[in-house]
Amino acid sequence: MRVLVIGSGAREHALLLALRRDPQVTGLAVAPGNAGTARVAEQHDVDITSGEDVVALAREVRADLVVIGPEVPLVLGVADAVRAAGIVCFGPSKDAARIEGSKAFAKEVMAAAGVRTATSETIDSPARLDATLDRFGPPAGDPAWVVKDDRLAAGKGVVVTPDREVARAHAAGLLEAGHPVLLESFLDGPEVSLFCIVDGRTVVPLLPAQDFKRVGDGDTGPNTGGMGAYAPLPWLREDVYREIVSGIVEPVAAELVQRGSPFSGLLYVGLAITAKGPAVVEFNCRFGDPETQAVLALLDSPLGQLLYAAGSGTLAEFGELRWRPGAAVTVVLAAENYPGRPRVGDVVAGSEAEGVLHAGTARRDDGAIISSGGRVLSVVGTGADLSAARAHAYDIMSSIKLPGSHFRSDIALSAAEGKVHV
């Protein structure tokens, strides 16, 4: 089969590399891609938010399967346009993608499905802000305020802070921009990212992973799109993993079917493993970045066939997934000033090494690879255990040079040392 992947990040680079390992995949195309994906797939330029343009490109490259990576085209209904053109698509409909596009909708679905999550309240008027802040955060007994943009924010629309003025300023800024705000109770405990391939009521879970949102070591600084991840999770008990699938993901998938918006694609659930059990932090409608880079590095089953089965409604017939032994660790190299406005245009030395996945990169006219975004590269190390995978990842990272860049030095460290506890 020929596969067209939509997107331009390290997630899409990881998808392409995993698809290339599938013996049934005979051709790969990506749009718009980056300097790294150009080495493994035909590169095309397209407006990924336009269903019409994506369909035209899919026909041009004779795609048997279209895989949509980012959330924006999914929330805008690009997958619907691809399916309406008679092409198999991996990615949910516009209606189902609301599970990520609107946090308020996600809360409504979870409530109907009986899924445990943080208590929350949506604010759409500054007049209600102070009273609502008083019902959440430290005065209410929580260690911090949790303030979220109700709409898509590329992983950077959340502030978790014990400082009421910081929480208020973030919420007020969102409201001033016309964005509804979600205030939530704080969920304590280690976090888990679980990707599930979903086809209506059929749910096939992948390996659990953990990502690191804060920009600095020790979970300091502002939230980012993600600075690293690792898989699997040696501290997550099998019974808790099964509880997440059967008690959270399957009921939510069934609720979406009940609502006439069946989910077809990758349903991501972010959770906190609290003293009372797993509780949902958020749902996403696509592969997460940077967890995808670690999880797919360990997948032994043919990814193209798996995604085609989900897109064509035959996932229940696919069978058990196979995984490579060991662990994988992803470390993100970010440009100077990220997650603020990043410095771009610098040459990235060592970026074509094995285990390096490109995100914010471009190739200059003279052939040099330069930075073009905030998260520039993901480095993926594998090994027999987390310690070996960490050593591999940071060894690769040490060979990459980018002026002013930064990365976290503690990805998976606590887990490798056995210090993560529920």
CSV table of N, CA, C and O in Angstrom, one decimal, residues 97-212:
chain,number,residue,atom,x,y,z
A,97,ALA,N,-13.4,14.3,17.0
A,97,ALA,CA,-12.2,15.1,17.4
A,97,ALA,C,-12.5,16.2,18.4
A,97,ALA,O,-11.6,16.7,19.0
A,98,ARG,N,-13.8,16.4,18.7
A,98,ARG,CA,-14.1,17.4,19.7
A,98,ARG,C,-13.6,16.9,21.1
A,98,ARG,O,-13.5,17.7,22.0
A,99,ILE,N,-13.3,15.6,21.2
A,99,ILE,CA,-12.8,15.1,22.5
A,99,ILE,C,-11.5,15.8,22.9
A,99,ILE,O,-11.1,16.0,24.0
A,100,GLU,N,-10.8,16.4,21.8
A,100,GLU,CA,-9.6,17.2,22.1
A,100,GLU,C,-9.9,18.7,21.8
A,100,GLU,O,-9.4,19.6,22.5
A,101,GLY,N,-10.7,19.0,20.8
A,101,GLY,CA,-11.0,20.3,20.4
A,101,GLY,C,-11.7,21.2,21.4
A,101,GLY,O,-11.6,22.4,21.5
A,102,SER,N,-12.5,20.5,22.3
A,102,SER,CA,-13.2,21.2,23.4
A,102,SER,C,-13.1,20.4,24.7
A,102,SER,O,-13.6,19.3,24.8
A,103,LYS,N,-12.4,21.0,25.6
A,103,LYS,CA,-12.2,20.3,26.9
A,103,LYS,C,-13.6,20.2,27.6
A,103,LYS,O,-13.8,19.2,28.4
A,104,ALA,N,-14.5,21.2,27.4
A,104,ALA,CA,-15.8,21.1,28.0
A,104,ALA,C,-16.6,19.9,27.5
A,104,ALA,O,-17.2,19.2,28.2
A,105,PHE,N,-16.4,19.7,26.1
A,105,PHE,CA,-17.1,18.5,25.5
A,105,PHE,C,-16.5,17.2,26.1
A,105,PHE,O,-17.2,16.3,26.4
A,106,ALA,N,-15.2,17.2,26.3
A,106,ALA,CA,-14.5,16.0,26.8
A,106,ALA,C,-15.1,15.7,28.2
A,106,ALA,O,-15.3,14.5,28.6
A,107,LYS,N,-15.2,16.7,29.0
A,107,LYS,CA,-15.8,16.5,30.4
A,107,LYS,C,-17.2,16.0,30.3
A,107,LYS,O,-17.6,15.1,31.1
A,108,GLU,N,-18.0,16.5,29.4
A,108,GLU,CA,-19.3,16.0,29.2
A,108,GLU,C,-19.4,14.5,28.9
A,108,GLU,O,-20.2,13.8,29.4
A,109,VAL,N,-18.5,14.1,28.0
A,109,VAL,CA,-18.4,12.7,27.6
A,109,VAL,C,-18.0,11.9,28.7
A,109,VAL,O,-18.6,10.8,29.0
A,110,MET,N,-17.0,12.3,29.5
A,110,MET,CA,-16.5,11.5,30.6
A,110,MET,C,-17.6,11.4,31.7
A,110,MET,O,-17.7,10.3,32.3
A,111,ALA,N,-18.3,12.4,31.9
A,111,ALA,CA,-19.4,12.4,32.9
A,111,ALA,C,-20.4,11.3,32.5
A,111,ALA,O,-20.9,10.5,33.3
A,112,ALA,N,-20.8,11.4,31.2
A,112,ALA,CA,-21.8,10.4,30.7
A,112,ALA,C,-21.3,9.0,30.8
A,112,ALA,O,-22.0,8.0,31.0
A,113,ALA,N,-20.0,8.8,30.6
A,113,ALA,CA,-19.4,7.5,30.6
A,113,ALA,C,-19.0,7.0,32.0
A,113,ALA,O,-18.5,5.8,32.1
A,114,GLY,N,-19.2,7.8,33.0
A,114,GLY,CA,-18.8,7.4,34.3
A,114,GLY,C,-17.3,7.3,34.6
A,114,GLY,O,-16.9,6.5,35.4
A,115,VAL,N,-16.6,8.2,33.9
A,115,VAL,CA,-15.1,8.1,34.0
A,115,VAL,C,-14.6,9.2,35.1
A,115,VAL,O,-15.1,10.3,35.0
A,116,ARG,N,-13.7,8.8,35.9
A,116,ARG,CA,-13.2,9.7,36.9
A,116,ARG,C,-12.2,10.7,36.3
A,116,ARG,O,-11.3,10.3,35.6
A,117,THR,N,-12.4,11.9,36.7
A,117,THR,CA,-11.6,13.0,36.2
A,117,THR,C,-11.6,14.2,37.2
A,117,THR,O,-12.4,14.1,38.2
A,118,ALA,N,-10.8,15.2,37.0
A,118,ALA,CA,-10.9,16.3,37.9
A,118,ALA,C,-12.2,17.0,37.8
A,118,ALA,O,-12.8,17.1,36.7
A,119,THR,N,-12.7,17.6,38.9
A,119,THR,CA,-13.8,18.4,38.9
A,119,THR,C,-13.4,19.7,38.2
A,119,THR,O,-12.3,20.1,38.2
A,120,SER,N,-14.4,20.3,37.5
A,120,SER,CA,-14.0,21.5,36.7
A,120,SER,C,-15.2,22.4,36.5
A,120,SER,O,-16.4,22.1,36.8
A,121,GLU,N,-14.9,23.6,36.1
A,121,GLU,CA,-15.9,24.6,35.8
A,121,GLU,C,-15.4,25.5,34.6
A,121,GLU,O,-14.3,25.9,34.6
A,122,THR,N,-16.3,25.7,33.7
A,122,THR,CA,-15.9,26.5,32.5
A,122,THR,C,-16.4,28.0,32.7
A,122,THR,O,-17.5,28.2,33.2
A,123,ILE,N,-15.5,28.9,32.4
A,123,ILE,CA,-15.8,30.3,32.6
A,123,ILE,C,-15.7,31.0,31.2
A,123,ILE,O,-14.8,30.8,30.5
A,124,ASP,N,-16.7,31.8,30.9
A,124,ASP,CA,-16.7,32.5,29.6
A,124,ASP,C,-16.9,34.0,29.8
A,124,ASP,O,-17.1,34.7,28.9
A,125,SER,N,-16.8,34.4,31.1
A,125,SER,CA,-17.0,35.9,31.4
A,125,SER,C,-16.0,36.3,32.5
A,125,SER,O,-15.9,35.6,33.5
A,126,PRO,N,-15.3,37.4,32.3
A,126,PRO,CA,-14.4,37.9,33.4
A,126,PRO,C,-15.1,38.1,34.7
A,126,PRO,O,-14.5,38.0,35.8
A,127,ALA,N,-16.4,38.4,34.6
A,127,ALA,CA,-17.1,38.7,35.9
A,127,ALA,C,-17.2,37.6,36.8
A,127,ALA,O,-17.3,37.7,38.0
A,128,ARG,N,-17.0,36.3,36.3
A,128,ARG,CA,-17.1,35.1,37.1
A,128,ARG,C,-15.8,34.6,37.6
A,128,ARG,O,-15.7,33.6,38.3
A,129,LEU,N,-14.7,35.3,37.1
A,129,LEU,CA,-13.4,34.7,37.3
A,129,LEU,C,-13.0,34.6,38.8
A,129,LEU,O,-12.6,33.5,39.2
A,130,ASP,N,-13.1,35.7,39.5
A,130,ASP,CA,-12.6,35.7,40.9
A,130,ASP,C,-13.4,34.7,41.8
A,130,ASP,O,-12.8,33.9,42.6
A,131,ALA,N,-14.6,34.6,41.6
A,131,ALA,CA,-15.4,33.7,42.4
A,131,ALA,C,-15.1,32.3,42.1
A,131,ALA,O,-15.0,31.4,43.0
A,132,THR,N,-14.8,32.0,40.8
A,132,THR,CA,-14.5,30.6,40.4
A,132,THR,C,-13.1,30.2,40.9
A,132,THR,O,-12.9,29.1,41.4
A,133,LEU,N,-12.2,31.2,40.9
A,133,LEU,CA,-10.8,30.9,41.4
A,133,LEU,C,-10.9,30.6,42.9
A,133,LEU,O,-10.1,29.7,43.4
A,134,ASP,N,-11.8,31.2,43.6
A,134,ASP,CA,-12.0,30.9,45.0
A,134,ASP,C,-12.4,29.5,45.3
A,134,ASP,O,-12.2,28.9,46.4
A,135,ARG,N,-13.1,28.9,44.3
A,135,ARG,CA,-13.6,27.5,44.5
A,135,ARG,C,-12.6,26.4,44.1
A,135,ARG,O,-12.8,25.3,44.3
A,136,PHE,N,-11.5,26.9,43.5
A,136,PHE,CA,-10.4,25.9,43.1
A,136,PHE,C,-9.1,26.4,43.7
A,136,PHE,O,-9.0,27.5,44.2
A,137,GLY,N,-8.1,25.6,43.7
A,137,GLY,CA,-6.7,26.0,44.1
A,137,GLY,C,-6.6,25.9,45.6
A,137,GLY,O,-7.4,25.3,46.3
A,138,PRO,N,-5.5,26.4,46.1
A,138,PRO,CA,-5.1,26.3,47.6
A,138,PRO,C,-6.2,26.6,48.6
A,138,PRO,O,-6.4,25.9,49.5
A,139,PRO,N,-7.0,27.7,48.4
A,139,PRO,CA,-8.1,27.9,49.4
A,139,PRO,C,-9.1,26.8,49.4
A,139,PRO,O,-9.7,26.6,50.5
A,140,ALA,N,-9.2,26.0,48.4
A,140,ALA,CA,-10.1,24.9,48.4
A,140,ALA,C,-9.4,23.6,48.8
A,140,ALA,O,-10.0,22.5,48.8
A,141,GLY,N,-8.2,23.7,49.2
A,141,GLY,CA,-7.5,22.5,49.7
A,141,GLY,C,-6.5,21.9,48.7
A,141,GLY,O,-5.7,21.0,49.0
A,142,ASP,N,-6.6,22.3,47.4
A,142,ASP,CA,-5.6,21.8,46.4
A,142,ASP,C,-4.3,22.5,46.6
A,142,ASP,O,-4.2,23.6,47.0
A,143,PRO,N,-3.2,21.8,46.1
A,143,PRO,CA,-1.9,22.5,46.2
A,143,PRO,C,-1.6,23.5,45.1
A,143,PRO,O,-0.7,24.3,45.2
A,144,ALA,N,-2.5,23.6,44.1
A,144,ALA,CA,-2.3,24.5,43.0
A,144,ALA,C,-3.5,24.8,42.3
A,144,ALA,O,-4.5,24.0,42.3
A,145,TRP,N,-3.6,25.9,41.5
A,145,TRP,CA,-4.6,26.2,40.6
A,145,TRP,C,-4.3,25.5,39.3
A,145,TRP,O,-3.1,25.5,38.8
A,146,VAL,N,-5.3,25.0,38.6
A,146,VAL,CA,-5.1,24.4,37.2
A,146,VAL,C,-6.0,25.2,36.3
A,146,VAL,O,-7.2,25.1,36.4
A,147,VAL,N,-5.4,25.9,35.4
A,147,VAL,CA,-6.1,26.8,34.5
A,147,VAL,C,-5.8,26.4,33.0
A,147,VAL,O,-4.7,26.3,32.6
A,148,LYS,N,-6.9,26.1,32.3
A,148,LYS,CA,-6.7,25.6,30.9
A,148,LYS,C,-7.5,26.4,29.9
A,148,LYS,O,-8.6,26.8,30.2
A,149,ASP,N,-6.9,26.6,28.7
A,149,ASP,CA,-7.6,27.1,27.6
A,149,ASP,C,-8.5,26.0,27.1
A,149,ASP,O,-8.1,24.8,26.9
A,150,ASP,N,-9.8,26.3,26.9
A,150,ASP,CA,-10.8,25.3,26.5
A,150,ASP,C,-10.5,24.8,25.1
A,150,ASP,O,-11.0,23.7,24.7
A,151,ARG,N,-9.8,25.5,24.3
A,151,ARG,CA,-9.6,25.2,22.9
A,151,ARG,C,-8.1,24.7,22.7
A,151,ARG,O,-7.4,24.5,23.6
A,152,LEU,N,-7.8,24.3,21.5
A,152,LEU,CA,-6.5,23.8,21.1
A,152,LEU,C,-5.4,24.9,21.5
A,152,LEU,O,-5.6,26.0,21.2
A,153,ALA,N,-4.3,24.4,22.1
A,153,ALA,CA,-3.3,25.3,22.5
A,153,ALA,C,-1.9,24.7,22.3
A,153,ALA,O,-0.9,25.2,22.9
A,154,ALA,N,-1.8,23.7,21.5
A,154,ALA,CA,-0.4,23.1,21.2
A,154,ALA,C,0.3,22.7,22.5
A,154,ALA,O,1.5,22.7,22.5
A,155,GLY,N,-0.4,22.2,23.5
A,155,GLY,CA,0.2,21.7,24.7
A,155,GLY,C,0.7,22.8,25.6
A,155,GLY,O,1.2,22.6,26.7
A,156,LYS,N,0.4,24.1,25.3
A,156,LYS,CA,1.0,25.2,26.1
A,156,LYS,C,-0.2,26.1,26.6
A,156,LYS,O,0.1,27.2,27.1
A,157,GLY,N,-1.4,25.6,26.7
A,157,GLY,CA,-2.5,26.4,27.2
A,157,GLY,C,-2.8,26.2,28.6
A,157,GLY,O,-3.9,26.6,29.1
A,158,VAL,N,-2.0,25.4,29.3
A,158,VAL,CA,-2.3,25.0,30.7
A,158,VAL,C,-1.3,25.7,31.7
A,158,VAL,O,-0.1,25.7,31.4
A,159,VAL,N,-1.8,26.2,32.8
A,159,VAL,CA,-0.9,26.7,33.8
A,159,VAL,C,-1.3,26.0,35.1
A,159,VAL,O,-2.5,26.0,35.5
A,160,VAL,N,-0.3,25.5,35.8
A,160,VAL,CA,-0.5,24.8,37.1
A,160,VAL,C,0.4,25.6,38.1
A,160,VAL,O,1.6,25.6,37.9
A,161,THR,N,-0.2,26.3,39.0
A,161,THR,CA,0.6,27.2,39.9
A,161,THR,C,-0.1,27.3,41.3
A,161,THR,O,-1.3,27.4,41.4
A,162,PRO,N,0.8,27.5,42.3
A,162,PRO,CA,0.2,27.8,43.6
A,162,PRO,C,0.0,29.3,43.8
A,162,PRO,O,-0.5,29.7,44.9
A,163,ASP,N,0.4,30.1,42.8
A,163,ASP,CA,0.3,31.5,42.9
A,163,ASP,C,-1.1,32.0,42.3
A,163,ASP,O,-1.3,31.9,41.1
A,164,ARG,N,-2.0,32.5,43.1
A,164,ARG,CA,-3.3,32.9,42.6
A,164,ARG,C,-3.2,34.0,41.5
A,164,ARG,O,-3.9,34.0,40.6
A,165,GLU,N,-2.2,35.0,41.7
A,165,GLU,CA,-2.1,36.0,40.7
A,165,GLU,C,-1.6,35.5,39.3
A,165,GLU,O,-2.1,36.0,38.3
A,166,VAL,N,-0.8,34.5,39.4
A,166,VAL,CA,-0.3,33.9,38.1
A,166,VAL,C,-1.5,33.2,37.4
A,166,VAL,O,-1.7,33.3,36.2
A,167,ALA,N,-2.3,32.4,38.2
A,167,ALA,CA,-3.5,31.7,37.7
A,167,ALA,C,-4.5,32.7,37.1
A,167,ALA,O,-5.0,32.6,36.0
A,168,ARG,N,-4.7,33.8,37.9
A,168,ARG,CA,-5.7,34.8,37.5
A,168,ARG,C,-5.2,35.5,36.2
A,168,ARG,O,-6.0,35.7,35.3
A,169,ALA,N,-3.9,35.8,36.1
A,169,ALA,CA,-3.4,36.5,34.9
A,169,ALA,C,-3.6,35.7,33.7
A,169,ALA,O,-4.0,36.1,32.6
A,170,HIS,N,-3.3,34.3,33.8
A,170,HIS,CA,-3.4,33.4,32.6
A,170,HIS,C,-4.9,33.3,32.2
A,170,HIS,O,-5.2,33.5,31.0
A,171,ALA,N,-5.8,33.2,33.2
A,171,ALA,CA,-7.2,33.1,32.8
A,171,ALA,C,-7.7,34.3,32.2
A,171,ALA,O,-8.5,34.3,31.2
A,172,ALA,N,-7.3,35.5,32.8
A,172,ALA,CA,-7.8,36.8,32.3
A,172,ALA,C,-7.3,37.0,30.9
A,172,ALA,O,-8.1,37.5,30.0
A,173,GLY,N,-6.1,36.6,30.6
A,173,GLY,CA,-5.5,36.8,29.2
A,173,GLY,C,-6.3,35.9,28.2
A,173,GLY,O,-6.6,36.4,27.1
A,174,LEU,N,-6.7,34.7,28.6
A,174,LEU,CA,-7.4,33.9,27.7
A,174,LEU,C,-8.8,34.4,27.5
A,174,LEU,O,-9.3,34.5,26.3
A,175,LEU,N,-9.5,34.9,28.5
A,175,LEU,CA,-10.8,35.5,28.4
A,175,LEU,C,-10.8,36.7,27.5
A,175,LEU,O,-11.7,36.9,26.7
A,176,GLU,N,-9.7,37.5,27.7
A,176,GLU,CA,-9.6,38.8,26.9
A,176,GLU,C,-9.5,38.4,25.4
A,176,GLU,O,-10.0,39.2,24.6
A,177,ALA,N,-8.8,37.3,25.1
A,177,ALA,CA,-8.7,36.8,23.7
A,177,ALA,C,-9.9,36.1,23.2
A,177,ALA,O,-9.9,35.7,22.1
A,178,GLY,N,-11.0,36.0,24.0
A,178,GLY,CA,-12.2,35.4,23.6
A,178,GLY,C,-12.2,33.9,23.8
A,178,GLY,O,-13.1,33.2,23.2
A,179,HIS,N,-11.3,33.3,24.6
A,179,HIS,CA,-11.2,31.9,24.8
A,179,HIS,C,-11.9,31.5,26.1
A,179,HIS,O,-11.5,32.1,27.1
A,180,PRO,N,-12.8,30.6,26.1
A,180,PRO,CA,-13.4,30.1,27.3
A,180,PRO,C,-12.2,29.4,28.1
A,180,PRO,O,-11.3,28.9,27.6
A,181,VAL,N,-12.4,29.5,29.5
A,181,VAL,CA,-11.4,29.0,30.4
A,181,VAL,C,-11.9,27.9,31.2
A,181,VAL,O,-13.1,27.9,31.7
A,182,LEU,N,-11.1,26.8,31.4
A,182,LEU,CA,-11.5,25.7,32.3
A,182,LEU,C,-10.7,25.7,33.5
A,182,LEU,O,-9.4,25.7,33.4
A,183,LEU,N,-11.3,25.8,34.7
A,183,LEU,CA,-10.6,25.6,35.9
A,183,LEU,C,-10.9,24.2,36.5
A,183,LEU,O,-12.0,23.7,36.5
A,184,GLU,N,-9.8,23.6,36.9
A,184,GLU,CA,-9.9,22.2,37.4
A,184,GLU,C,-9.3,22.0,38.8
A,184,GLU,O,-8.4,22.8,39.2
A,185,SER,N,-9.8,21.0,39.5
A,185,SER,CA,-9.1,20.6,40.7
A,185,SER,C,-7.8,19.9,40.3
A,185,SER,O,-7.7,19.4,39.2
A,186,PHE,N,-6.9,19.9,41.3
A,186,PHE,CA,-5.5,19.4,41.0
A,186,PHE,C,-5.5,17.9,41.2
A,186,PHE,O,-6.1,17.4,42.2
A,187,LEU,N,-5.0,17.2,40.3
A,187,LEU,CA,-4.8,15.7,40.4
A,187,LEU,C,-3.4,15.4,40.7
A,187,LEU,O,-2.5,15.7,40.0
A,188,ASP,N,-3.2,14.7,41.9
A,188,ASP,CA,-1.8,14.4,42.3
A,188,ASP,C,-1.5,13.0,42.0
A,188,ASP,O,-2.3,12.1,41.9
A,189,GLY,N,-0.2,12.7,41.7
A,189,GLY,CA,0.3,11.4,41.3
A,189,GLY,C,1.0,11.4,40.0
A,189,GLY,O,0.8,12.3,39.2
A,190,PRO,N,1.8,10.3,39.7
A,190,PRO,CA,2.5,10.3,38.5
A,190,PRO,C,1.6,10.2,37.3
A,190,PRO,O,0.5,9.6,37.4
A,191,GLU,N,2.0,10.8,36.2
A,191,GLU,CA,1.2,10.8,35.0
A,191,GLU,C,1.5,9.7,34.0
A,191,GLU,O,2.6,9.3,33.9
A,192,VAL,N,0.5,9.3,33.3
A,192,VAL,CA,0.6,8.3,32.3
A,192,VAL,C,0.0,8.8,31.0
A,192,VAL,O,-1.1,9.4,31.0
A,193,SER,N,0.7,8.5,29.8
A,193,SER,CA,0.1,8.7,28.5
A,193,SER,C,-0.2,7.3,27.9
A,193,SER,O,0.7,6.5,27.8
A,194,LEU,N,-1.4,7.1,27.5
A,194,LEU,CA,-1.8,5.8,26.9
A,194,LEU,C,-2.4,6.1,25.6
A,194,LEU,O,-3.4,6.7,25.5
A,195,PHE,N,-1.8,5.6,24.5
A,195,PHE,CA,-2.3,5.6,23.1
A,195,PHE,C,-3.1,4.4,22.9
A,195,PHE,O,-2.7,3.3,23.2
A,196,CYS,N,-4.3,4.6,22.3
A,196,CYS,CA,-5.2,3.4,21.9
A,196,CYS,C,-5.6,3.6,20.5
A,196,CYS,O,-6.2,4.6,20.1
A,197,ILE,N,-5.4,2.5,19.7
A,197,ILE,CA,-6.0,2.5,18.4
A,197,ILE,C,-7.4,2.1,18.5
A,197,ILE,O,-7.8,1.1,19.2
A,198,VAL,N,-8.3,2.9,18.0
A,198,VAL,CA,-9.8,2.8,18.2
A,198,VAL,C,-10.5,2.7,16.9
A,198,VAL,O,-10.2,3.5,16.0
A,199,ASP,N,-11.5,1.8,16.9
A,199,ASP,CA,-12.4,1.6,15.7
A,199,ASP,C,-13.8,1.4,16.3
A,199,ASP,O,-14.1,0.3,16.5
A,200,GLY,N,-14.5,2.5,16.5
A,200,GLY,CA,-15.8,2.4,17.1
A,200,GLY,C,-15.7,1.9,18.6
A,200,GLY,O,-15.1,2.6,19.4
A,201,ARG,N,-16.1,0.7,18.9
A,201,ARG,CA,-16.0,0.1,20.2
A,201,ARG,C,-14.8,-0.7,20.4
A,201,ARG,O,-14.5,-1.1,21.5
A,202,THR,N,-14.1,-1.0,19.4
A,202,THR,CA,-12.9,-1.8,19.5
A,202,THR,C,-11.7,-0.9,19.9
A,202,THR,O,-11.4,0.1,19.2
A,203,VAL,N,-11.0,-1.4,20.9
A,203,VAL,CA,-9.9,-0.6,21.5
A,203,VAL,C,-8.6,-1.5,21.6
A,203,VAL,O,-8.7,-2.6,22.2
A,204,VAL,N,-7.5,-1.1,20.9
A,204,VAL,CA,-6.3,-1.8,21.0
A,204,VAL,C,-5.2,-0.9,21.6
A,204,VAL,O,-4.8,0.1,21.0
A,205,PRO,N,-4.9,-1.1,22.9
A,205,PRO,CA,-3.9,-0.2,23.6
A,205,PRO,C,-2.5,-0.5,23.1
A,205,PRO,O,-2.1,-1.6,22.9
A,206,LEU,N,-1.7,0.6,23.1
A,206,LEU,CA,-0.3,0.5,22.9
A,206,LEU,C,0.4,0.6,24.2
A,206,LEU,O,-0.2,0.5,25.3
A,207,LEU,N,1.8,0.6,24.2
A,207,LEU,CA,2.5,0.6,25.5
A,207,LEU,C,2.3,2.0,26.2
A,207,LEU,O,2.2,3.0,25.6
A,208,PRO,N,2.1,1.9,27.5
A,208,PRO,CA,2.0,3.2,28.3
A,208,PRO,C,3.3,3.9,28.3
A,208,PRO,O,4.4,3.3,28.2
A,209,ALA,N,3.2,5.3,28.3
A,209,ALA,CA,4.4,6.1,28.3
A,209,ALA,C,4.2,7.2,29.3
A,209,ALA,O,3.2,7.4,29.9
A,210,GLN,N,5.3,8.0,29.5
A,210,GLN,CA,5.2,9.2,30.4
A,210,GLN,C,6.0,10.3,29.7
A,210,GLN,O,7.1,10.1,29.2
A,211,ASP,N,5.3,11.5,29.6
A,211,ASP,CA,6.0,12.6,29.0
A,211,ASP,C,6.3,13.7,30.0
A,211,ASP,O,5.9,13.6,31.2
A,212,PHE,N,7.1,14.7,29.6
A,212,PHE,CA,7.6,15.7,30.5
A,212,PHE,C,7.3,17.1,29.9
A,212,PHE,O,7.9,17.5,28.9
